[in-house]
XYZ file of N, CA and C in Angstrom:
513
model
N -22.748 1.402 1.444
C -22.098 0.893 2.641
C -22.610 1.699 3.819
N -23.039 1.040 4.848
C -23.576 1.729 6.015
C -22.558 1.732 7.144
N -22.753 2.647 8.048
C -21.908 2.710 9.236
C -22.148 1.446 10.060
N -21.112 0.879 10.676
C -21.267 -0.364 11.424
C -22.199 -0.299 12.629
N -22.583 0.882 13.074
C -23.452 1.002 14.227
C -24.336 2.226 14.090
N -25.461 2.203 14.771
C -26.317 3.381 14.789
C -25.794 4.418 15.776
N -24.799 4.072 16.547
C -24.247 4.950 17.575
C -22.777 5.214 17.276
N -22.481 6.209 16.426
C -21.088 6.453 16.045
C -20.153 6.669 17.233
N -20.658 7.311 18.311
C -19.800 7.560 19.463
C -19.339 6.244 20.096
N -20.186 5.227 20.123
C -19.789 3.929 20.679
C -18.696 3.296 19.835
N -18.852 3.362 18.519
C -17.812 2.855 17.611
C -16.517 3.619 17.839
N -16.621 4.933 17.975
C -15.436 5.759 18.196
C -14.711 5.373 19.474
N -15.442 5.164 20.551
C -14.811 4.775 21.819
C -14.114 3.425 21.703
N -14.711 2.499 20.984
C -14.099 1.187 20.780
C -12.809 1.300 19.967
N -12.852 2.078 18.893
C -11.648 2.275 18.081
C -10.562 2.979 18.886
N -10.933 4.015 19.617
C -9.964 4.757 20.419
C -9.290 3.848 21.440
N -10.056 2.931 22.031
C -9.480 1.996 23.016
C -8.430 1.091 22.378
N -8.522 0.895 21.074
C -7.519 0.069 20.389
C -6.417 0.909 19.755
N -6.379 2.215 20.070
C -5.285 3.065 19.611
C -5.518 3.765 18.287
N -6.759 3.804 17.815
C -7.070 4.464 16.543
C -7.680 5.832 16.836
N -7.014 6.929 16.429
C -7.568 8.265 16.645
C -8.820 8.486 15.797
N -9.885 8.980 16.420
C -11.192 9.109 15.772
C -11.702 10.538 15.786
N -12.697 10.798 14.938
C -13.395 12.073 14.913
C -14.769 11.858 14.292
N -15.749 12.676 14.677
C -17.075 12.558 14.066
C -17.074 13.184 12.676
N -17.837 12.592 11.776
C -18.008 13.155 10.441
C -19.477 13.494 10.229
N -19.729 14.594 9.566
C -21.101 15.032 9.296
C -21.525 14.562 7.905
N -22.728 14.915 7.545
C -23.265 14.562 6.226
C -22.240 14.906 5.140
N -22.078 14.029 4.186
C -21.090 14.227 3.139
C -19.741 13.603 3.469
N -19.658 12.901 4.590
C -18.427 12.245 5.048
C -17.300 13.248 5.290
N -17.665 14.437 5.785
C -16.662 15.468 6.016
C -16.654 15.887 7.485
N -15.522 16.410 7.944
C -15.429 16.866 9.336
C -16.291 18.093 9.580
N -16.543 18.365 10.843
C -17.243 19.577 11.225
C -16.309 20.754 10.992
N -16.870 21.910 10.659
C -16.066 23.088 10.348
C -15.378 23.678 11.569
N -14.530 24.645 11.286
C -13.787 25.292 12.359
C -14.721 26.018 13.317
N -14.354 25.981 14.584
C -15.093 26.733 15.584
C -14.734 28.209 15.468
N -15.462 29.066 16.163
C -15.187 30.505 16.081
C -13.804 30.850 16.626
N -13.310 30.098 17.582
C -11.978 30.372 18.129
C -10.872 30.079 17.121
N -11.153 29.240 16.131
C -10.131 28.854 15.157
C -10.359 29.483 13.781
N -11.446 30.228 13.619
C -11.760 30.817 12.317
C -10.734 31.869 11.918
N -10.582 32.075 10.647
C -9.728 33.106 10.067
C -8.304 33.051 10.632
N -7.735 31.875 10.694
C -6.352 31.666 11.137
C -6.081 32.079 12.580
N -7.112 32.213 13.402
C -6.936 32.654 14.786
C -6.091 31.679 15.595
N -6.013 30.441 15.170
C -5.238 29.462 15.932
C -3.857 29.228 15.309
N -3.380 30.184 14.529
C -2.024 30.079 14.006
C -1.937 29.513 12.600
N -2.894 29.767 11.782
C -2.819 29.327 10.400
C -3.147 27.865 10.204
N -3.996 27.328 11.055
C -4.237 25.906 11.016
C -5.616 25.492 10.492
N -6.423 26.348 9.925
C -7.741 25.882 9.512
C -7.707 24.753 8.487
N -6.745 24.749 7.618
C -6.680 23.707 6.606
C -5.732 22.578 6.988
N -5.111 22.691 8.136
C -4.248 21.658 8.701
C -3.160 21.207 7.727
N -2.516 22.169 7.075
C -1.406 21.847 6.190
C -0.107 21.716 6.976
N -0.133 22.161 8.233
C 1.035 22.084 9.093
C 0.821 20.977 10.113
N 1.758 20.027 10.226
C 1.555 18.943 11.192
C 1.546 19.453 12.632
N 0.960 18.658 13.484
C 0.912 18.982 14.898
C -0.517 19.079 15.372
N -0.739 18.832 16.644
C -2.110 18.828 17.160
C -2.682 20.231 17.288
N -3.972 20.308 17.169
C -4.684 21.543 17.466
C -4.957 21.531 18.962
N -4.822 22.675 19.601
C -5.070 22.734 21.040
C -6.501 23.135 21.366
N -7.302 23.300 20.342
C -8.706 23.638 20.520
C -9.442 22.423 21.079
N -10.355 22.598 22.031
C -11.090 21.456 22.568
C -12.223 20.979 21.653
N -12.429 21.686 20.545
C -13.526 21.347 19.643
C -13.179 20.251 18.659
N -14.097 20.033 17.745
C -13.994 18.963 16.765
C -13.409 19.479 15.459
N -13.098 20.755 15.375
C -12.597 21.309 14.129
C -11.189 20.796 13.814
N -10.754 21.033 12.609
C -9.416 20.688 12.127
C -9.257 19.246 11.656
N -10.328 18.621 11.260
C -10.271 17.309 10.586
C -9.340 16.329 11.286
N -8.374 15.795 10.553
C -7.519 14.721 11.073
C -6.777 15.132 12.336
N -6.408 16.386 12.470
C -5.640 16.820 13.637
C -6.489 16.828 14.901
N -7.795 16.841 14.762
C -8.680 16.776 15.926
C -8.868 15.343 16.400
N -8.557 14.372 15.540
C -8.768 12.964 15.891
C -8.032 12.631 17.184
N -8.682 11.827 18.024
C -8.131 11.537 19.343
C -8.423 10.104 19.754
N -7.625 9.630 20.691
C -7.887 8.336 21.333
C -8.333 8.536 22.777
N -8.500 9.778 23.191
C -8.839 10.098 24.580
C -10.342 9.990 24.822
N -10.782 9.014 25.630
C -12.220 8.882 25.900
C -12.841 10.149 26.485
N -12.104 10.858 27.344
C -12.651 12.070 27.957
C -12.961 13.134 26.909
N -12.174 13.210 25.854
C -12.441 14.159 24.779
C -13.642 13.689 23.963
N -13.681 12.405 23.636
C -14.747 11.837 22.801
C -16.124 12.030 23.434
N -16.199 11.987 24.767
C -17.490 12.161 25.450
C -17.670 13.563 26.023
N -16.729 14.474 25.766
C -16.846 15.843 26.283
C -18.086 16.513 25.715
N -18.594 17.551 26.382
C -19.802 18.227 25.892
C -19.684 18.744 24.452
N -18.543 19.314 24.103
C -18.364 19.839 22.743
C -18.447 18.704 21.723
N -17.742 17.609 22.007
C -17.754 16.478 21.078
C -19.099 15.756 21.117
N -19.750 15.677 22.280
C -21.049 15.011 22.368
C -22.066 15.684 21.450
N -22.014 16.992 21.383
C -22.927 17.720 20.489
C -22.651 17.346 19.031
N -21.385 17.189 18.687
C -21.037 16.791 17.316
C -21.482 15.355 17.037
N -21.296 14.463 17.999
C -21.724 13.069 17.791
C -23.222 12.975 17.555
N -23.996 13.857 18.174
C -25.449 13.833 17.969
C -25.816 14.174 16.529
N -24.962 14.937 15.855
C -25.206 15.310 14.456
C -24.374 14.480 13.477
N -23.477 13.666 13.986
C -22.591 12.881 13.123
C -23.357 11.784 12.377
N -22.894 11.497 11.176
C -23.480 10.404 10.407
C -22.547 9.195 10.358
N -21.277 9.409 10.698
C -20.328 8.291 10.715
C -19.067 8.685 11.478
N -18.188 7.716 11.620
C -16.929 7.905 12.337
C -15.789 8.005 11.339
N -14.954 9.007 11.544
C -13.728 9.117 10.770
C -12.560 8.709 11.647
N -11.459 8.360 11.018
C -10.253 8.060 11.787
C -9.029 8.567 11.049
N -7.957 8.772 11.799
C -6.691 9.263 11.261
C -5.764 8.057 11.084
N -5.681 7.506 9.860
C -4.865 6.305 9.658
C -3.412 6.493 10.084
N -2.790 7.598 9.683
C -1.391 7.831 10.036
C -1.171 7.864 11.531
N -2.140 8.404 12.275
C -2.042 8.455 13.730
C -2.096 7.081 14.372
N -2.633 6.120 13.642
C -2.689 4.729 14.126
C -1.594 3.880 13.500
N -0.682 4.533 12.754
C 0.387 3.785 12.095
C -0.111 2.978 10.907
N -1.128 3.499 10.219
C -1.736 2.790 9.093
C -1.753 3.668 7.841
N -1.896 3.013 6.693
C -2.124 3.692 5.422
C -3.311 3.024 4.752
N -4.242 3.841 4.261
C -5.402 3.357 3.526
C -5.201 3.691 2.051
N -5.235 2.677 1.211
C -5.257 2.893 -0.227
C -6.731 2.865 -0.613
N -7.249 4.038 -0.973
C -8.663 4.218 -1.275
C -8.872 3.987 -2.768
N -9.512 2.879 -3.083
C -9.755 2.477 -4.472
C -11.205 2.787 -4.817
N -11.414 3.745 -5.715
C -12.754 4.284 -5.941
C -13.566 3.634 -7.051
N -12.996 2.705 -7.792
C -13.772 2.080 -8.865
C -13.156 0.734 -9.249
N -13.836 0.042 -10.158
C -13.406 -1.303 -10.551
C -12.014 -1.307 -11.187
N -11.691 -0.284 -11.977
C -10.361 -0.225 -12.602
C -9.265 -0.070 -11.549
N -9.522 0.753 -10.537
C -8.535 0.943 -9.468
C -8.352 -0.355 -8.681
N -9.435 -1.064 -8.419
C -9.339 -2.349 -7.706
C -8.558 -3.356 -8.538
N -8.829 -3.402 -9.840
C -8.094 -4.324 -10.723
C -6.605 -4.004 -10.707
N -6.251 -2.711 -10.740
C -4.841 -2.326 -10.664
C -4.227 -2.810 -9.356
N -4.916 -2.575 -8.238
C -4.383 -2.972 -6.931
C -4.167 -4.484 -6.871
N -5.116 -5.235 -7.378
C -4.980 -6.699 -7.353
C -3.787 -7.174 -8.158
N -3.395 -6.422 -9.165
C -2.245 -6.782 -9.990
C -0.931 -6.295 -9.393
N -0.936 -5.080 -8.836
C 0.317 -4.427 -8.461
C 0.606 -4.300 -6.969
N -0.357 -4.579 -6.109
C -0.146 -4.457 -4.669
C -0.366 -5.802 -3.985
N 0.357 -6.047 -2.882
C 0.084 -7.277 -2.139
C -1.284 -7.199 -1.452
N -2.015 -8.298 -1.488
C -3.320 -8.349 -0.832
C -3.145 -8.104 0.659
N -4.036 -7.337 1.236
C -3.995 -6.976 2.652
C -5.428 -6.929 3.159
N -5.632 -6.354 4.316
C -6.993 -6.199 4.833
C -7.778 -5.274 3.902
N -8.978 -5.694 3.540
C -9.819 -4.881 2.667
C -11.161 -4.595 3.334
N -11.681 -3.416 3.024
C -12.975 -2.986 3.535
C -13.771 -2.461 2.346
N -14.965 -3.012 2.088
C -15.777 -2.472 1.001
C -16.249 -1.051 1.306
N -16.304 -0.210 0.276
C -16.804 1.155 0.401
C -17.994 1.306 -0.541
N -18.583 2.477 -0.575
C -19.740 2.691 -1.446
C -19.373 2.582 -2.919
N -18.123 2.935 -3.270
C -17.721 2.902 -4.680
C -16.647 1.874 -4.992
N -15.987 1.347 -3.990
C -14.862 0.446 -4.257
C -14.406 -0.272 -3.015
N -13.133 -0.067 -2.632
C -12.554 -0.729 -1.468
C -11.490 0.148 -0.828
N -11.283 -0.052 0.454
C -10.124 0.471 1.169
C -9.192 -0.708 1.395
N -7.935 -0.583 0.982
C -6.907 -1.572 1.298
C -6.062 -0.947 2.401
N -5.963 -1.635 3.534
C -5.305 -1.056 4.704
C -3.982 -1.775 4.961
N -2.927 -0.977 5.100
C -1.587 -1.509 5.362
C -1.060 -0.956 6.681
N -0.191 -1.713 7.331
C 0.497 -1.278 8.545
C 1.684 -0.416 8.112
N 1.774 0.785 8.676
C 2.830 1.733 8.320
C 2.208 3.014 7.811
N 2.841 4.133 8.112
C 2.317 5.438 7.695
C 3.201 6.039 6.613
N 2.588 6.870 5.807
C 3.309 7.578 4.749
C 2.583 8.892 4.470
N 3.121 9.701 3.574
C 2.454 10.941 3.185
C 1.168 10.613 2.434
N 0.142 11.382 2.685
C -1.132 11.211 1.977
C -1.076 11.935 0.643
N -1.730 11.351 -0.363
C -1.800 11.965 -1.680
C -3.118 11.581 -2.336
N -3.751 12.546 -2.982
C -4.945 12.262 -3.767
C -4.537 12.043 -5.215
N -5.319 11.229 -5.907
C -5.147 10.991 -7.335
C -3.730 10.536 -7.694
N -3.210 9.554 -6.960
C -1.887 9.029 -7.308
C -1.939 8.278 -8.636
N -3.111 7.846 -8.997
C -3.452 7.290 -10.303
C -4.971 7.369 -10.384
N -5.570 7.173 -11.532
C -7.032 7.319 -11.602
C -7.764 6.428 -10.594
N -8.609 7.054 -9.785
C -9.417 6.330 -8.808
C -8.679 5.854 -7.580
N -7.449 6.344 -7.339
C -6.647 5.879 -6.201
C -6.157 7.075 -5.384
N -6.521 7.093 -4.107
C -6.027 8.087 -3.150
C -5.314 7.356 -2.025
N -4.310 8.009 -1.442
C -3.592 7.472 -0.285
C -3.983 8.312 0.924
N -4.499 7.658 1.960
C -4.910 8.337 3.185
C -4.065 7.781 4.334
N -3.222 8.637 4.899
C -2.359 8.209 5.994
C -2.055 9.417 6.866
N -0.826 9.956 6.785
C -0.472 11.126 7.582
C -1.214 12.347 7.048
N -1.694 13.175 7.937
C -2.400 14.406 7.609
C -3.624 14.145 6.736
N -4.374 13.080 7.063
C -5.613 12.756 6.341
C -6.538 11.989 7.278
N -7.787 11.846 6.854
C -8.731 11.021 7.599
C -9.427 10.097 6.617
N -9.971 9.023 7.136
C -10.760 8.082 6.334
C -12.035 7.779 7.104
N -13.050 7.357 6.398
C -14.305 6.956 7.041
C -14.175 5.518 7.494
N -14.554 5.262 8.746
C -14.519 3.895 9.267
C -15.763 3.154 8.796
N -15.537 2.018 8.143
C -16.634 1.217 7.608
C -16.633 -0.205 8.132
N -15.866 -0.452 9.172
C -15.798 -1.788 9.748
C -14.376 -2.314 9.709
N -14.155 -3.463 10.355
C -12.792 -3.990 10.487
C -12.226 -4.582 9.205
N -13.079 -4.951 8.271
C -12.594 -5.534 7.025
C -12.232 -6.992 7.172
N -11.696 -7.542 6.102
C -11.290 -8.943 6.075
C -9.880 -9.048 5.529
N -9.226 -10.123 5.866
C -7.870 -10.357 5.380
C -6.835 -9.980 6.418
N -5.621 -10.408 6.146
C -4.499 -10.170 7.053
C -3.883 -8.814 6.774
N -3.653 -8.045 7.828
C -3.027 -6.728 7.716
C -1.546 -6.917 7.432
N -1.070 -6.368 6.308
C 0.335 -6.486 5.910
C 1.055 -5.158 6.080
N 2.382 -5.225 6.091
C 3.190 -4.015 6.117
C 3.043 -3.263 4.788
N 3.149 -1.965 4.854
C 3.072 -1.112 3.685
C 4.157 -1.499 2.682
N 3.786 -1.793 1.428
C 4.805 -2.171 0.443
C 5.553 -0.949 -0.065
N 6.742 -1.159 -0.623
C 7.523 -0.065 -1.190
C 6.826 0.557 -2.387
N 5.970 -0.203 -3.068
C 5.280 0.296 -4.255
C 4.530 1.552 -3.930
């Protein structure tokens, strides 16, 4: 699966304009590391972002907590340097009021088709993202091949997907 554009910053600005907090991702689909101002817990124990709340650092560090909808931040010099090295756009689903059910293989997709209501789907390199309206706690490995990405998490943006966006089910 390829990024929807050769210019991740343009995709990011478009998503941000629609209320989706974004961040650049580097090779490996991971966020850029902590800046020197935030290293070794200098910013209050937030390098791993286990505590909710925004980072006040102007940099791209801190994964999902760095995600923003502010165009001035997205085009700032610090972020512009990151976009030049970025390979794709990440977004904070919970910050946009969304939950992504990340299905990593055929068995996980088969389970979702049986046990979850069909919603907007986006193909990924290994499976699918099922996107629901509503935020919840993020969890990895909720079952084999299934991760939940919402609050305090990020997902890779792979395009708008297809299907109708439904409310998050109780399941």
